[in-house]
Tab-separated table of C-alpha atoms in Angstrom:
chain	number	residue	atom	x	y	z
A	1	UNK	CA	12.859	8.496	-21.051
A	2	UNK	CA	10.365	11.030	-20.012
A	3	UNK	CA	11.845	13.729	-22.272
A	4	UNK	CA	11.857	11.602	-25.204
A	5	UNK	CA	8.184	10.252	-24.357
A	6	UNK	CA	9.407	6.847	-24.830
A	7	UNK	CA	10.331	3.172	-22.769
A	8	UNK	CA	11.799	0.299	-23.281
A	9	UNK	CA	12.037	-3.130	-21.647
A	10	UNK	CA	15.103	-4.172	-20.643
A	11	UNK	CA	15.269	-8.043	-20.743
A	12	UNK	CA	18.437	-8.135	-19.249
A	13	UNK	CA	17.024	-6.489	-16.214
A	14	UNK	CA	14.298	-8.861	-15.353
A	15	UNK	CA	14.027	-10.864	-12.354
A	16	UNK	CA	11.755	-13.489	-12.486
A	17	UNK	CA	9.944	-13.352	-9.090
A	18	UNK	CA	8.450	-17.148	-9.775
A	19	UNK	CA	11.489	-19.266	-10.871
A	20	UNK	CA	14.091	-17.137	-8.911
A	21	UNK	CA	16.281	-18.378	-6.038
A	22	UNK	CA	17.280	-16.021	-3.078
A	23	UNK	CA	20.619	-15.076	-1.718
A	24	UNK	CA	20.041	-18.254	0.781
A	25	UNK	CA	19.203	-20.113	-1.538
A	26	UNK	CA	15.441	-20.627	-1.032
A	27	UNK	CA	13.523	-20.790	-3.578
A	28	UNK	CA	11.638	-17.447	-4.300
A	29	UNK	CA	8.290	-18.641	-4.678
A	30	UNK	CA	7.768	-21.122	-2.208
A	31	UNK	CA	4.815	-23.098	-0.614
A	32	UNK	CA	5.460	-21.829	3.409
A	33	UNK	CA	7.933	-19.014	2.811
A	34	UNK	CA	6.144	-17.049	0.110
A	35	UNK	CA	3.387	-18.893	-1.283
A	36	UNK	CA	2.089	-16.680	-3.713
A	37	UNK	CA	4.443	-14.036	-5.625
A	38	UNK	CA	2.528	-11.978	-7.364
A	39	UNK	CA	4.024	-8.491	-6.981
A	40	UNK	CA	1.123	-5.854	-6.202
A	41	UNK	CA	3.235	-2.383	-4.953
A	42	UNK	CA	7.172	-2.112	-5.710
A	43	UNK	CA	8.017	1.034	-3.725
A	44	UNK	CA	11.391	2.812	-5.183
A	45	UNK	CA	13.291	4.193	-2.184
A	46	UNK	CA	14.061	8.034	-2.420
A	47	UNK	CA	17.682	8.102	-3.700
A	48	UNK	CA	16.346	5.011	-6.198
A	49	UNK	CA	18.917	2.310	-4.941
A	50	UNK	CA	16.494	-0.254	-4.188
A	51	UNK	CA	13.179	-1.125	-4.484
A	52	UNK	CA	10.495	-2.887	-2.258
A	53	UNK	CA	8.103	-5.571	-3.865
A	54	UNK	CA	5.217	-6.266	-1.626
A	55	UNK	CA	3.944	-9.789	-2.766
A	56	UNK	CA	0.273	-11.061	-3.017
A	57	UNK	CA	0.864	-14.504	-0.708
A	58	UNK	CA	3.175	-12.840	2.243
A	59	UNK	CA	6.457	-11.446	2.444
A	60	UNK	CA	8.682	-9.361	0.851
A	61	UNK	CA	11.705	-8.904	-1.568
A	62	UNK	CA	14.227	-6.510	-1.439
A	63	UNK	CA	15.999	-5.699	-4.839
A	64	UNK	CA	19.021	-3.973	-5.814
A	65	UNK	CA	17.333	-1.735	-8.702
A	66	UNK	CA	20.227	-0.114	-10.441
A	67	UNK	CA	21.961	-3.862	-11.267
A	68	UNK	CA	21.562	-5.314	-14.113
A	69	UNK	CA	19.908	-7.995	-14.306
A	70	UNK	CA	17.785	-6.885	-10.814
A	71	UNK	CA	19.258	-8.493	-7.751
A	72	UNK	CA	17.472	-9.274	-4.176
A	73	UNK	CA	18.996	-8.255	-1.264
A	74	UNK	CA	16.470	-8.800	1.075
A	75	UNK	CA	13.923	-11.180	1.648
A	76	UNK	CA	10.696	-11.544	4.009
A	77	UNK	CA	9.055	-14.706	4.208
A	78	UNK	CA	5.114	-14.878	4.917
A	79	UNK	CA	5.322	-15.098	8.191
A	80	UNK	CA	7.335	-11.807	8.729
A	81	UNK	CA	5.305	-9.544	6.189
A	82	UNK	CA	1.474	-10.521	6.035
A	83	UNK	CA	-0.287	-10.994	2.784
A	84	UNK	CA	-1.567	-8.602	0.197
A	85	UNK	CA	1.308	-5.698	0.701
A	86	UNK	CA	0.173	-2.929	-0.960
A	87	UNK	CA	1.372	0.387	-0.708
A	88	UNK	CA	4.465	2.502	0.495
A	89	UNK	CA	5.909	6.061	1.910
A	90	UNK	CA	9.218	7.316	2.659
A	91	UNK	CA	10.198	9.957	4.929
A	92	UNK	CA	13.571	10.469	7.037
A	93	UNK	CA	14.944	8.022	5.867
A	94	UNK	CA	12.278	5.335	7.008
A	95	UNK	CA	10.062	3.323	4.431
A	96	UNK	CA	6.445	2.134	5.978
A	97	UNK	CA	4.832	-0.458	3.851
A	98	UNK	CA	1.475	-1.956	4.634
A	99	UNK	CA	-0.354	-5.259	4.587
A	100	UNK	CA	-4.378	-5.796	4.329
A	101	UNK	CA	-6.776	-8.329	2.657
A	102	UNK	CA	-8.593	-9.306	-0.076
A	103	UNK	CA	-7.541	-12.735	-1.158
A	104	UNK	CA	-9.863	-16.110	0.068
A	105	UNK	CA	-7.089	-16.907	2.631
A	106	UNK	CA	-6.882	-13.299	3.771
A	107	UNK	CA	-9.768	-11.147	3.216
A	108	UNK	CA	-9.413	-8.487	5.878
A	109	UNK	CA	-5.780	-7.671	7.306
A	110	UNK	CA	-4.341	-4.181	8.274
A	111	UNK	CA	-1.124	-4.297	8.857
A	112	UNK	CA	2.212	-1.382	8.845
A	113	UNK	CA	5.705	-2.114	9.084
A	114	UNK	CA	8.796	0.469	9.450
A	115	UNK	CA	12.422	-0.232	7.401
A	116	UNK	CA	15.577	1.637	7.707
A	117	UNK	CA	16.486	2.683	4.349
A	118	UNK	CA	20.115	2.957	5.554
A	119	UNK	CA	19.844	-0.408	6.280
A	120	UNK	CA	19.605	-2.158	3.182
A	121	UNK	CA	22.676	-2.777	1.141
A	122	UNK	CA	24.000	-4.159	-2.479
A	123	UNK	CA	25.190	-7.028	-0.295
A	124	UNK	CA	22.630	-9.439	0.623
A	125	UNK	CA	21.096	-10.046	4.108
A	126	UNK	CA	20.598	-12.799	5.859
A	127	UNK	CA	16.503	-14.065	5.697
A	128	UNK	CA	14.175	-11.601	7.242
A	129	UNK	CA	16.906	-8.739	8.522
A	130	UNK	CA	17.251	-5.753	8.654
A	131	UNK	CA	14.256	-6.569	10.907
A	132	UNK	CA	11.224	-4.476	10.219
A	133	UNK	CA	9.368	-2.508	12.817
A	134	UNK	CA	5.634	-3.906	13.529
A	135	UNK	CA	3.696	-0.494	13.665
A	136	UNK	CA	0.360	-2.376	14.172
A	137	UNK	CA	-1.526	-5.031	13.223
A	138	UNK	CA	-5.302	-5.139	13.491
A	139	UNK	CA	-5.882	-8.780	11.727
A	140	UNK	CA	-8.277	-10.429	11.655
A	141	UNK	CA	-10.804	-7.790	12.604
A	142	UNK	CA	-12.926	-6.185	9.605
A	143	UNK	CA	-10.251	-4.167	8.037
A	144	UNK	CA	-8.828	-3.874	5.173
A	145	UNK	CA	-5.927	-1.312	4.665
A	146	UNK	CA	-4.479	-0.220	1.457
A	147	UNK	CA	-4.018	3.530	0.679
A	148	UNK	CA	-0.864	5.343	1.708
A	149	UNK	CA	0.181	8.725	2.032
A	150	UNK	CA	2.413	11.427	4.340
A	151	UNK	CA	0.380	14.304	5.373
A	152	UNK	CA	1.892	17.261	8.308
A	153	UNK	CA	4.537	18.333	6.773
A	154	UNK	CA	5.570	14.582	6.278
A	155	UNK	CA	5.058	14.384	10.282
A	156	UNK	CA	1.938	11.814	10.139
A	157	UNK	CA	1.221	8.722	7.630
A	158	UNK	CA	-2.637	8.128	6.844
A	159	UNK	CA	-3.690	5.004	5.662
A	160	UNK	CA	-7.019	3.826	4.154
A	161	UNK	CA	-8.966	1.346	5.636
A	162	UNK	CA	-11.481	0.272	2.993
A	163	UNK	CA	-13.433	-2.591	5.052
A	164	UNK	CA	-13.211	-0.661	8.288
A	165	UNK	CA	-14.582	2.810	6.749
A	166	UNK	CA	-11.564	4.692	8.711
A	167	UNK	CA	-8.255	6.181	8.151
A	168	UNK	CA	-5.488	5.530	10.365
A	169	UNK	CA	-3.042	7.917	11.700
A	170	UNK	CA	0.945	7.188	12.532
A	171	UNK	CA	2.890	9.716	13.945
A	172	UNK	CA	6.471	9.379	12.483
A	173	UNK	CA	8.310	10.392	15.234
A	174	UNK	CA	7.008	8.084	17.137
A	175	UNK	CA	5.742	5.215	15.470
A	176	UNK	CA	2.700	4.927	17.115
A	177	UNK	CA	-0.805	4.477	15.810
A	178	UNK	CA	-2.535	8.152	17.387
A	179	UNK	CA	-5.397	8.485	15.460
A	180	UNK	CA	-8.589	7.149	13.753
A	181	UNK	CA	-10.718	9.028	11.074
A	182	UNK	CA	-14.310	7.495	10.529
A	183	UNK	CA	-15.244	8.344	7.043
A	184	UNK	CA	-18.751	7.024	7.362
A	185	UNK	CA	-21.448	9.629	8.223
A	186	UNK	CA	-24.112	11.671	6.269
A	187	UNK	CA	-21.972	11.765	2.857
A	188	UNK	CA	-21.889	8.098	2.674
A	189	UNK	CA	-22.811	5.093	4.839
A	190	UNK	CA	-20.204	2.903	3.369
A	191	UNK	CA	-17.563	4.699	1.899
A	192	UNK	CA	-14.848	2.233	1.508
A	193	UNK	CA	-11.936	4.265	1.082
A	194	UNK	CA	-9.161	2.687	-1.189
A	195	UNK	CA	-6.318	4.536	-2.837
A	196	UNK	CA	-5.241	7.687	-1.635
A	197	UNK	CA	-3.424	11.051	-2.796
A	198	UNK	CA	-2.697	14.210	-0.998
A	199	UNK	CA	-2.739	17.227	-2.853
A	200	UNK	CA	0.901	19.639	-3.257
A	201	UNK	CA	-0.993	21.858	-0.413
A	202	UNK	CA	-0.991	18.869	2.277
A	203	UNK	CA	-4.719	20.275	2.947
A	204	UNK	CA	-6.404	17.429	1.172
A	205	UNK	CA	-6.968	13.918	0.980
A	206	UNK	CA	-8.121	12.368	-2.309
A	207	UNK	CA	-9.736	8.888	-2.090
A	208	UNK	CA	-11.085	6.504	-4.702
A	209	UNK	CA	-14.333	5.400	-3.106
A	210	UNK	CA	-15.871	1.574	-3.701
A	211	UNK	CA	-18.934	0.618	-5.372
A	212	UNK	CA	-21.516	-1.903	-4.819
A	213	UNK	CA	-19.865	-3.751	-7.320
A	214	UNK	CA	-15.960	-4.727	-6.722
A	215	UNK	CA	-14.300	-5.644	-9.768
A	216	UNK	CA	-11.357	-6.822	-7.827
A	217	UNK	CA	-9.950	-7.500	-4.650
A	218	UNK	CA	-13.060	-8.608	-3.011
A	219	UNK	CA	-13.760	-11.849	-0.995
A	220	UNK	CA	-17.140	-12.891	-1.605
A	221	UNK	CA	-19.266	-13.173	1.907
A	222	UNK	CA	-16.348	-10.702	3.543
A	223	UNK	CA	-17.118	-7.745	1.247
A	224	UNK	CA	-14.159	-6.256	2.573
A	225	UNK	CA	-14.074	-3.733	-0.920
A	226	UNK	CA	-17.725	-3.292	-1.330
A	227	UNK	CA	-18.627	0.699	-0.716
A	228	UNK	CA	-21.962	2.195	-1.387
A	229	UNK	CA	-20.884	5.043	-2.947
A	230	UNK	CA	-18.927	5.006	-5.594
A	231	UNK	CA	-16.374	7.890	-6.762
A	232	UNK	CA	-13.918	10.533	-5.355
A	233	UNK	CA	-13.821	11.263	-1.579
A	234	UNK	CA	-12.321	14.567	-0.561
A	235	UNK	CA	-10.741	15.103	3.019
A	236	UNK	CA	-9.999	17.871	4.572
A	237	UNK	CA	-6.849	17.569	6.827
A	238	UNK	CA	-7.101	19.217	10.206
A	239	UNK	CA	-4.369	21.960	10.922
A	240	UNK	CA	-3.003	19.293	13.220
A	241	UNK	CA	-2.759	17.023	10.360
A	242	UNK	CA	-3.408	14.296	12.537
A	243	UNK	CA	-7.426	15.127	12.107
A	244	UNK	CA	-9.638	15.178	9.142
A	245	UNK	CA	-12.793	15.119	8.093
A	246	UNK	CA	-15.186	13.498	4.820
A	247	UNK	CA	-16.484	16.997	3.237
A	248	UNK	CA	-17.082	16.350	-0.320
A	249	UNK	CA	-18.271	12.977	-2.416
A	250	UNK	CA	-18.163	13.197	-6.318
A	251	UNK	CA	-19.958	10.253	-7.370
A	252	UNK	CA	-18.897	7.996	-10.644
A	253	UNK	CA	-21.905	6.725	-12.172
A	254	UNK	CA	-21.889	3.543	-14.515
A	255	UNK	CA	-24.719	1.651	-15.070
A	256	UNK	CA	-24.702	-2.267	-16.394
A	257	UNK	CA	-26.918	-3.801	-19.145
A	258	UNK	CA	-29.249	-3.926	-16.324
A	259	UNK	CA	-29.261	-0.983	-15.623
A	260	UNK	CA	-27.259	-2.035	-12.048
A	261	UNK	CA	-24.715	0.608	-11.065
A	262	UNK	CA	-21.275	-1.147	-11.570
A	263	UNK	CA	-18.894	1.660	-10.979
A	264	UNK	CA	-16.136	0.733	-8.687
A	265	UNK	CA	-13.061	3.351	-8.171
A	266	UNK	CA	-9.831	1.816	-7.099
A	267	UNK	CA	-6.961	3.970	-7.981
A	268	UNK	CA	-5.925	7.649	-8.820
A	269	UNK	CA	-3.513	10.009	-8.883
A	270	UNK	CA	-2.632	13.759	-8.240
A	271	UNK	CA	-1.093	16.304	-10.311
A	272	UNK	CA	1.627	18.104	-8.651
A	273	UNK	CA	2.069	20.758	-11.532
């Protein structure tokens, strides 16, 4: 109740993602199908109907939001929708969700996949349909994507590729990967780019940078979240807004009992008003 400054939890609305069962009648947490269901990103679709858990081990559930208790609708196993989904965007009526790494089993993955909002429904689907669109899928190369947003006018979706030092470009129209932004350069050698916001303008990109010091998500050895310069990134978006560039680092500086810098930016958030 934003009004009223004040929340609740509604037991009676709680779906246990570990002890569940499916429409099919698979278990939801399950060795091969979805190993590992720790949700990281539910994504709310646009009119609020349903929501999209990405799941730490691979795949993907589907609920119905508004019942009561939660109800899935949909569900992904591991070998549909890779490990570590993360974040999501909606525009026209298609929802992109991405994949990338971070775990032992998975530390670098960059993946994007495309949903028809219109096709989900109260009724529940058969395993794995309505099919998702592949966008790309770049595993197991040294990438690790995670930050989402919609830039152009809603025309292009950027997302951050924190082991790969990059930002990758979709074009919504056509699905299609159609541009790459290197981040490293003068500013920073190793930015690591993680969560990203664009600002009510659509002329900047906001990115929480990685220190030398991940305090999570980081496979020891892959280093897929280690940055070397910890803090806010700001990116300009070309006029194209298909293009951008790294202008502007502000660092965040915290120093351990040994005087080791142990800052490590992961998330953030911008005010619209």
């Amino acid at each position: 109740d934003y009004e009223a400054r004040a929340f609740a939890l509604d037991d009676a609305a709680t779906l246990d993602l570990a002890n569940c069962t499916t429409p099919s009648g698979a278990a939801c947490e399950d060795p091969t199908l979805r190993p590992d269901n720790a949700p990281a990103c539910p994504v709310v679709t646009a009119d609020a109907r349903f929501a999209a858990v990405t799941l730490r081990g691979g795949g993907l559930l589907v609920v119905n939001s508004r019942a009561t208790p939660m109800a899935i609708v949909a569900e992904y196993d591991a070998a549909t929708i890779r490990p570590n989904g993360c974040v999501g965007v909606e525009t026209a009526g298609t929802l992109y969700l991405n994949a990338g790494g971070g775990t032992a089993m998975h530390p670098f993955g960059a993946d994007l996949y495309a949903f028809q909002v219109a096709a989900f429904s109260t009724t529940p689907s058969p395993p794995n349909t309505p099919a998702p669109t592949g966008i790309f899928n770049y595993s197991p190369t040294k990438s690790d994507t995670h930050g989402c947003v919609l830039v152009g006018g809603d025309a292009y979706v950027w997302i951050a590729d924190r082991a790969g030092n990059r930002i990758i470009v979709v074009e919504v129209a056509t699905d299609q990967v159609v541009a790459e932004i290197d981040l490293a350069g003068e500013l920073s050698a190793d930015p690591a780019p993680d969560l990203i916001a664009v600002s009510p303008d659509g002329g900047w990109v906001f990115t929480a940078l990685r220190g030398p010091a991940p305090l999570s998500a980081n496979v020891e050895g892959a280093d897929n979240a280690v940055g070397s310069s910890p803090g806010l990134g700001a990116v300009r978006v070309g006029p194209d807004g298909r293009s951008g560039a790294l202008v502007g680092v502000a660092p965040i500086v915290r120093l351990g009992a040994d005087g080791a810098g142990t800052a490590d930016p992961h998330g953030l958030a911008v005010r619209s008003r």
